[in-house]
Each structure stands twice: as C-alpha cells, then as structure tokens.
Short mmCIF file of C-alpha atoms in Angstrom, two decimals:
data_model
loop_
_atom_site.label_atom_id
_atom_site.label_comp_id
_atom_site.label_asym_id
_atom_site.label_seq_id
_atom_site.Cartn_x
_atom_site.Cartn_y
_atom_site.Cartn_z
CA UNK A 1 121.15 105.89 135.60
CA UNK A 2 120.97 108.61 133.11
CA UNK A 3 120.36 113.03 133.61
CA UNK A 4 116.56 114.02 132.27
CA UNK A 5 117.93 118.11 131.61
CA UNK A 6 116.79 119.00 135.37
CA UNK A 7 119.75 119.05 137.97
CA UNK A 8 117.71 116.95 140.78
CA UNK A 9 116.02 114.70 137.97
CA UNK A 10 119.11 111.52 137.76
CA UNK A 11 115.72 108.58 136.90
CA UNK A 12 117.76 104.65 136.34
CA UNK A 13 114.43 102.59 135.65
CA UNK A 14 114.91 98.58 135.92
CA UNK A 15 113.07 96.75 132.56
CA UNK A 16 110.87 93.77 134.18
CA UNK A 17 111.96 90.70 132.91
CA UNK A 18 107.92 90.27 132.30
CA UNK A 19 107.73 92.59 129.35
CA UNK A 20 110.36 91.10 128.04
CA UNK A 21 108.75 87.46 127.72
CA UNK A 22 104.92 88.68 127.35
CA UNK A 23 105.56 91.48 125.35
CA UNK A 24 109.05 92.05 123.89
CA UNK A 25 108.80 88.44 121.73
CA UNK A 26 105.49 87.41 121.45
CA UNK A 27 104.90 91.25 119.53
CA UNK A 28 107.98 90.29 117.11
CA UNK A 29 106.87 86.65 116.89
CA UNK A 30 103.19 87.64 115.97
CA UNK A 31 104.51 89.63 113.94
CA UNK A 32 106.97 87.36 111.67
CA UNK A 33 103.49 84.38 111.81
CA UNK A 34 101.74 86.86 109.75
CA UNK A 35 103.49 88.20 107.66
CA UNK A 36 104.83 84.61 106.55
CA UNK A 37 100.77 83.85 106.43
CA UNK A 38 100.59 87.43 104.67
CA UNK A 39 103.24 85.68 101.12
CA UNK A 40 100.62 82.80 100.96
CA UNK A 41 97.69 83.72 100.82
CA UNK A 42 98.62 86.06 98.60
CA UNK A 43 100.54 83.69 96.03
CA UNK A 44 97.30 82.32 96.05
CA UNK A 45 94.90 84.44 95.75
CA UNK A 46 97.31 85.46 92.68
CA UNK A 47 96.24 84.75 89.11
CA UNK A 48 98.97 82.86 87.12
CA UNK A 49 98.73 84.39 83.47
CA UNK A 50 100.85 82.81 81.56
CA UNK A 51 102.64 85.18 78.70
CA UNK A 52 102.30 84.64 75.49
CA UNK A 53 105.28 83.97 72.78
CA UNK A 54 105.53 87.61 71.98
CA UNK A 55 106.03 89.04 74.93
CA UNK A 56 108.70 86.84 75.89
CA UNK A 57 110.53 88.00 73.02
CA UNK A 58 109.85 91.55 72.60
CA UNK A 59 111.03 91.19 76.73
CA UNK A 60 113.79 89.54 75.37
CA UNK A 61 114.96 91.37 72.29
CA UNK A 62 115.01 94.55 74.71
CA UNK A 63 116.98 92.76 77.25
CA UNK A 64 120.27 91.79 74.86
CA UNK A 65 119.65 95.32 73.29
CA UNK A 66 120.55 96.81 76.90
CA UNK A 67 123.62 94.22 77.31
CA UNK A 68 125.43 94.62 74.21
CA UNK A 69 124.69 98.64 75.08
CA UNK A 70 126.16 97.88 78.91
CA UNK A 71 128.06 95.47 78.34
CA UNK A 72 129.72 95.31 74.90
CA UNK A 73 133.14 96.57 75.59
CA UNK A 74 134.01 93.09 76.04
CA UNK A 75 133.74 92.25 72.30
CA UNK A 76 135.82 92.87 69.84
CA UNK A 77 135.03 95.56 67.32
CA UNK A 78 134.39 92.86 64.18
CA UNK A 79 131.57 91.42 66.98
CA UNK A 80 129.76 94.29 68.86
CA UNK A 81 129.21 95.76 65.08
CA UNK A 82 127.65 92.33 63.95
CA UNK A 83 125.67 92.16 67.08
CA UNK A 84 124.75 96.24 67.07
CA UNK A 85 123.40 95.61 62.90
CA UNK A 86 121.15 93.04 64.28
CA UNK A 87 119.34 95.35 66.41
CA UNK A 88 119.86 98.69 64.54
CA UNK A 89 120.46 97.31 60.60
CA UNK A 90 117.71 99.96 58.46
CA UNK A 91 116.05 96.67 56.50
CA UNK A 92 117.23 93.97 58.26
CA UNK A 93 117.10 95.12 62.17
CA UNK A 94 115.43 93.41 64.95
CA UNK A 95 113.84 97.65 65.94
CA UNK A 96 113.66 98.09 62.71
CA UNK A 97 110.44 96.43 61.82
CA UNK A 98 106.99 97.28 62.72
CA UNK A 99 106.00 94.93 65.67
CA UNK A 100 102.56 94.27 66.71
CA UNK A 101 101.72 94.84 70.75
CA UNK A 102 101.42 91.43 72.20
CA UNK A 103 100.00 92.67 75.31
CA UNK A 104 97.72 95.94 73.62
CA UNK A 105 95.38 95.95 76.96
CA UNK A 106 98.31 95.58 79.61
CA UNK A 107 98.60 97.98 82.70
CA UNK A 108 95.12 99.30 84.46
CA UNK A 109 93.30 98.38 81.57
CA UNK A 110 93.45 94.89 81.92
CA UNK A 111 90.59 93.61 84.74
CA UNK A 112 93.36 90.34 85.46
CA UNK A 113 95.34 93.25 86.45
CA UNK A 114 93.27 95.51 87.87
CA UNK A 115 91.88 92.21 90.24
CA UNK A 116 95.78 91.26 91.47
CA UNK A 117 96.15 95.24 91.98
CA UNK A 118 92.91 94.98 94.84
CA UNK A 119 94.18 91.91 96.32
CA UNK A 120 97.30 93.36 96.68
CA UNK A 121 96.20 95.83 98.14
CA UNK A 122 93.81 94.48 100.48
CA UNK A 123 96.43 91.64 102.27
CA UNK A 124 98.69 94.53 102.52
CA UNK A 125 96.07 96.99 104.92
CA UNK A 126 93.89 93.78 105.89
CA UNK A 127 97.42 92.63 108.16
CA UNK A 128 98.69 95.84 108.81
CA UNK A 129 95.22 96.85 110.72
CA UNK A 130 94.91 93.67 112.63
CA UNK A 131 98.75 93.98 114.01
CA UNK A 132 97.52 97.61 114.96
CA UNK A 133 94.31 97.01 116.67
CA UNK A 134 96.41 94.09 118.10
CA UNK A 135 99.03 96.63 119.89
CA UNK A 136 97.27 99.09 120.55
CA UNK A 137 94.98 96.56 122.50
CA UNK A 138 97.02 94.03 124.41
CA UNK A 139 100.77 96.21 124.03
CA UNK A 140 100.26 99.82 125.37
CA UNK A 141 101.65 101.51 127.44
CA UNK A 142 104.98 99.40 127.76
CA UNK A 143 108.64 100.55 127.42
CA UNK A 144 110.34 97.43 125.94
CA UNK A 145 113.38 98.30 125.56
CA UNK A 146 116.23 100.95 125.23
CA UNK A 147 119.14 102.15 122.52
CA UNK A 148 122.00 101.43 123.57
CA UNK A 149 123.58 104.94 122.72
CA UNK A 150 122.39 108.87 123.62
CA UNK A 151 119.87 110.07 120.96
CA UNK A 152 118.47 113.68 120.66
CA UNK A 153 114.88 114.98 121.84
CA UNK A 154 114.19 114.82 118.10
CA UNK A 155 113.87 111.33 118.00
CA UNK A 156 111.62 111.57 120.44
CA UNK A 157 108.18 111.27 118.38
CA UNK A 158 109.72 108.68 116.68
CA UNK A 159 110.54 106.14 119.46
CA UNK A 160 108.19 106.94 122.49
CA UNK A 161 104.84 106.95 120.17
CA UNK A 162 101.57 106.18 123.16
CA UNK A 163 103.91 107.36 126.38
CA UNK A 164 103.30 110.94 126.96
CA UNK A 165 105.94 111.73 129.74
CA UNK A 166 108.15 115.01 128.68
CA UNK A 167 111.51 113.77 131.28
CA UNK A 168 112.34 110.25 129.92
CA UNK A 169 115.06 109.68 128.50
CA UNK A 170 114.69 109.60 124.28
CA UNK A 171 116.51 106.13 124.23
CA UNK A 172 113.50 103.88 126.22
CA UNK A 173 111.54 102.07 123.11
CA UNK A 174 107.74 102.05 123.87
CA UNK A 175 105.79 99.00 122.40
CA UNK A 176 103.74 100.65 120.11
CA UNK A 177 107.14 102.22 118.07
CA UNK A 178 108.83 99.17 118.36
CA UNK A 179 105.86 97.82 116.46
CA UNK A 180 106.81 99.77 113.37
CA UNK A 181 110.63 100.04 114.37
CA UNK A 182 110.19 95.56 113.37
CA UNK A 183 107.51 96.52 110.51
CA UNK A 184 109.98 98.36 108.68
CA UNK A 185 113.14 96.43 109.43
CA UNK A 186 111.92 92.39 108.68
CA UNK A 187 112.33 92.46 105.41
CA UNK A 188 115.40 92.02 104.80
CA UNK A 189 114.55 88.58 107.35
CA UNK A 190 111.28 87.92 104.65
CA UNK A 191 113.87 88.39 101.91
CA UNK A 192 116.55 86.18 103.19
CA UNK A 193 114.09 82.93 104.60
CA UNK A 194 111.19 83.56 101.40
CA UNK A 195 113.73 84.92 98.64
CA UNK A 196 113.53 88.33 97.22
CA UNK A 197 109.91 87.86 95.45
CA UNK A 198 108.05 87.56 98.33
CA UNK A 199 105.13 89.49 99.02
CA UNK A 200 106.07 91.50 102.25
CA UNK A 201 107.39 94.80 100.84
CA UNK A 202 104.79 97.13 100.82
CA UNK A 203 107.07 99.61 99.20
CA UNK A 204 107.74 96.82 96.32
CA UNK A 205 103.78 96.28 95.43
CA UNK A 206 103.10 100.09 96.23
CA UNK A 207 105.98 100.31 93.54
CA UNK A 208 104.13 97.78 91.09
CA UNK A 209 101.11 99.30 91.16
CA UNK A 210 102.60 102.78 90.21
CA UNK A 211 104.01 100.79 86.98
CA UNK A 212 100.84 99.64 86.36
CA UNK A 213 98.88 102.35 86.70
CA UNK A 214 101.43 104.13 84.28
CA UNK A 215 100.43 102.11 81.67
CA UNK A 216 97.29 102.17 81.68
CA UNK A 217 97.05 104.61 78.36
CA UNK A 218 98.98 102.08 76.64
CA UNK A 219 103.05 101.56 75.99
CA UNK A 220 103.62 101.40 71.88
CA UNK A 221 106.56 99.12 71.37
CA UNK A 222 107.35 100.23 68.33
CA UNK A 223 108.35 103.59 69.82
CA UNK A 224 110.82 101.43 72.72
CA UNK A 225 112.43 100.06 70.35
CA UNK A 226 113.17 103.46 68.13
CA UNK A 227 115.01 104.93 71.46
CA UNK A 228 116.54 101.52 71.97
CA UNK A 229 117.89 101.68 68.30
CA UNK A 230 119.33 104.85 68.71
CA UNK A 231 120.36 104.41 71.98
CA UNK A 232 122.85 101.53 70.86
CA UNK A 233 123.76 103.91 67.78
CA UNK A 234 124.65 106.73 69.78
CA UNK A 235 127.15 103.74 72.05
CA UNK A 236 131.44 104.69 70.86
CA UNK A 237 132.63 101.05 71.44
CA UNK A 238 136.12 100.58 73.49
CA UNK A 239 137.66 97.22 73.61
CA UNK A 240 138.38 96.41 77.00
CA UNK A 241 140.72 93.57 76.24
CA UNK A 242 142.93 94.74 73.80
CA UNK A 243 145.24 95.89 76.12
CA UNK A 244 144.65 93.56 78.76
CA UNK A 245 147.71 91.22 78.02
CA UNK A 246 149.50 95.22 78.49
CA UNK A 247 147.72 95.51 81.76
CA UNK A 248 148.49 92.25 83.36
CA UNK A 249 152.03 92.69 83.25
CA UNK A 250 151.54 96.41 84.74
CA UNK A 251 152.98 98.25 81.39
CA UNK A 252 151.65 101.85 80.50
CA UNK A 253 149.94 101.68 77.12
CA UNK A 254 151.75 103.43 74.53
CA UNK A 255 151.11 103.86 70.75
CA UNK A 256 154.09 102.92 67.44
CA UNK A 257 157.03 101.70 68.11
CA UNK A 258 156.93 102.15 72.15
CA UNK A 259 154.71 100.01 72.08
CA UNK A 260 155.71 97.44 69.77
CA UNK A 261 159.85 97.19 71.89
CA UNK A 262 157.34 97.09 75.02
CA UNK A 263 155.48 94.82 74.29
CA UNK A 264 158.88 92.63 72.41
CA UNK A 265 160.71 93.38 75.56
CA UNK A 266 157.72 91.74 78.03
CA UNK A 267 157.85 88.92 75.51
CA UNK A 268 161.39 87.82 76.34
CA UNK A 269 162.13 88.46 79.43
CA UNK A 270 159.05 86.08 79.82
CA UNK A 271 160.78 83.48 77.86
CA UNK A 272 163.96 84.45 79.36
CA UNK A 273 162.40 83.62 82.96
CA UNK A 274 160.64 80.38 82.08
CA UNK A 275 164.23 79.31 80.96
CA UNK A 276 165.91 79.87 83.95
CA UNK A 277 163.47 78.38 85.79
CA UNK A 278 163.60 74.73 83.11
CA UNK A 279 167.29 75.03 83.43
CA UNK A 280 167.21 75.14 87.81
CA UNK A 281 164.42 72.24 87.13
CA UNK A 282 166.85 70.33 84.82
CA UNK A 283 169.56 70.88 87.14
CA UNK A 284 168.23 69.22 89.85
CA UNK A 285 166.80 66.35 88.38
CA UNK A 286 170.13 65.33 87.89
CA UNK A 287 172.22 63.17 90.06
CA UNK A 288 175.14 63.83 93.04
CA UNK A 289 178.57 61.87 91.86
#
C-alpha cells in the first residue's frame, strides 16, 4: 500500500501477470531484436573505403607523440631526449618538415562521408519512429513495473508518460516510459554482446557526425604537427624509475650522503637477511647424529 497525499486515499495496486507476459517482456524483446537488426543493417550500408598509407602514417606519428608526452616518464632521460628529438629536431624532426595533407577533402566535403552520414541518420531515425509508433499503438496505457523505492513527484513526468492520474504513486512506471528507459539502458548490453564498435549508440553516432561537420573546412596537418611539437618541447621530463629501488624498500628519497648511506644500509640489510636464510637452509640439510 502507498499514501498519495490525501488522508483517505490509501490504495494498493496489484499488477496483472498478463501485463508482464504481453507488455513488459515483449517490449524488451522487440527493442533488443530491432537494435541488433539495426546494427547489422548499418554495417551493411556503410561504404568501406580503405585509408591510404599517408593517412595511417600521420595518425601514427600523432599517436606516438602523444604517448611520449603522457608516458615519457618511464624512459631514462637520454632515451626520452632521443625520442623527443625524432619529433622536434629543427632540421630532421618528423614534425619540423612540411607534410602534404593526405585527406584534403575530408569531413562533410567528402561525398562518401556525406552519404555515410545520411545513411546513419536513416538507420537511427527510422527504427526509433517505428518503435515509438508500435509502443504508442499496442502498449500505451499500461502500468508495467514499480520502482522498489519511493520517489518525489518531480519524477512523475519521466516515469508516467501516457497516464494522466494525478494521485498515482510516482514509483509506478508506464509502458511508454518503460520504452524510453529500455532505449537508453540497453547501451551496456549492446556493448557487451556486439562490442564497443556497435552502431546502436545514438549518442556516439551524433558525436561522429559533429566531428565530421567540424572538419568540413579541412584540417591543416602541418598546424597540428606544429602544435604537437610545441607540446613536446614544454614537457618537463622526470624519470619515474630513478628512485624505484628505494621506493620498493619503502625508504624516503633524500639527497647527498644520506641517500648513499641509506642505500648502502638497505643493501647490507638485504645481504644479511639473505645470509641468514642461507645458513638456516644449510642447518636443515645437515644430517642429525
């Protein structure tokens, strides 16, 4: 039972099992199957255009430069300087010489990208319109579930779409609201079954289209390389493995003679412990008289 706000209105609702069998489960099943069908159709209608060697080389250079900036601390100072010089050397650096844009017609100016964007829009809009009409026509007006914890009235418009009952407890979920909850809640299930590169995530598709629109005017690869070169020059390298042995023994890093004495003490302590273990092993091996 639940309290609706009126002293005399104490109502207890029992959901029919027929709603579970003919509304709740069919709605989830239909949406899941249409999502898989949409993923397969999207992959079939997309054009497969092989990227050239120049495009892959430029992407590889940018990726390696960013990995050097982020994870360069694992390299010794000499190794880091050698890797950085490969990119930023004024005469022979990979980012210092002029590069031709390997994809001058990229972005929305490419007819192939325009066709792919239109296909993705159709693959996103048509199934959603079909499901929306299907739910509205066959499954509207049902209460299909109840949230197992109390909610405030601000959630009424989100959980009870299609049902205009002002004194109904907010924790009950209508069939139309259940459709929206399942629509946005199946992303994790699709990613688990179809993989991270599935075509069922509408948000990812919209982000990809925005990126293509942002590249409509074309991207100057030389400016991108120059920006990455300046970023590498600004990196303050710190070798993370320099004091790794001392940190492994739980010692504080200090400078000068104190650090050297601590290192010697730690080495001596390690040697003495090893000698004690060896002596104990020898005593165990001696036969008893």
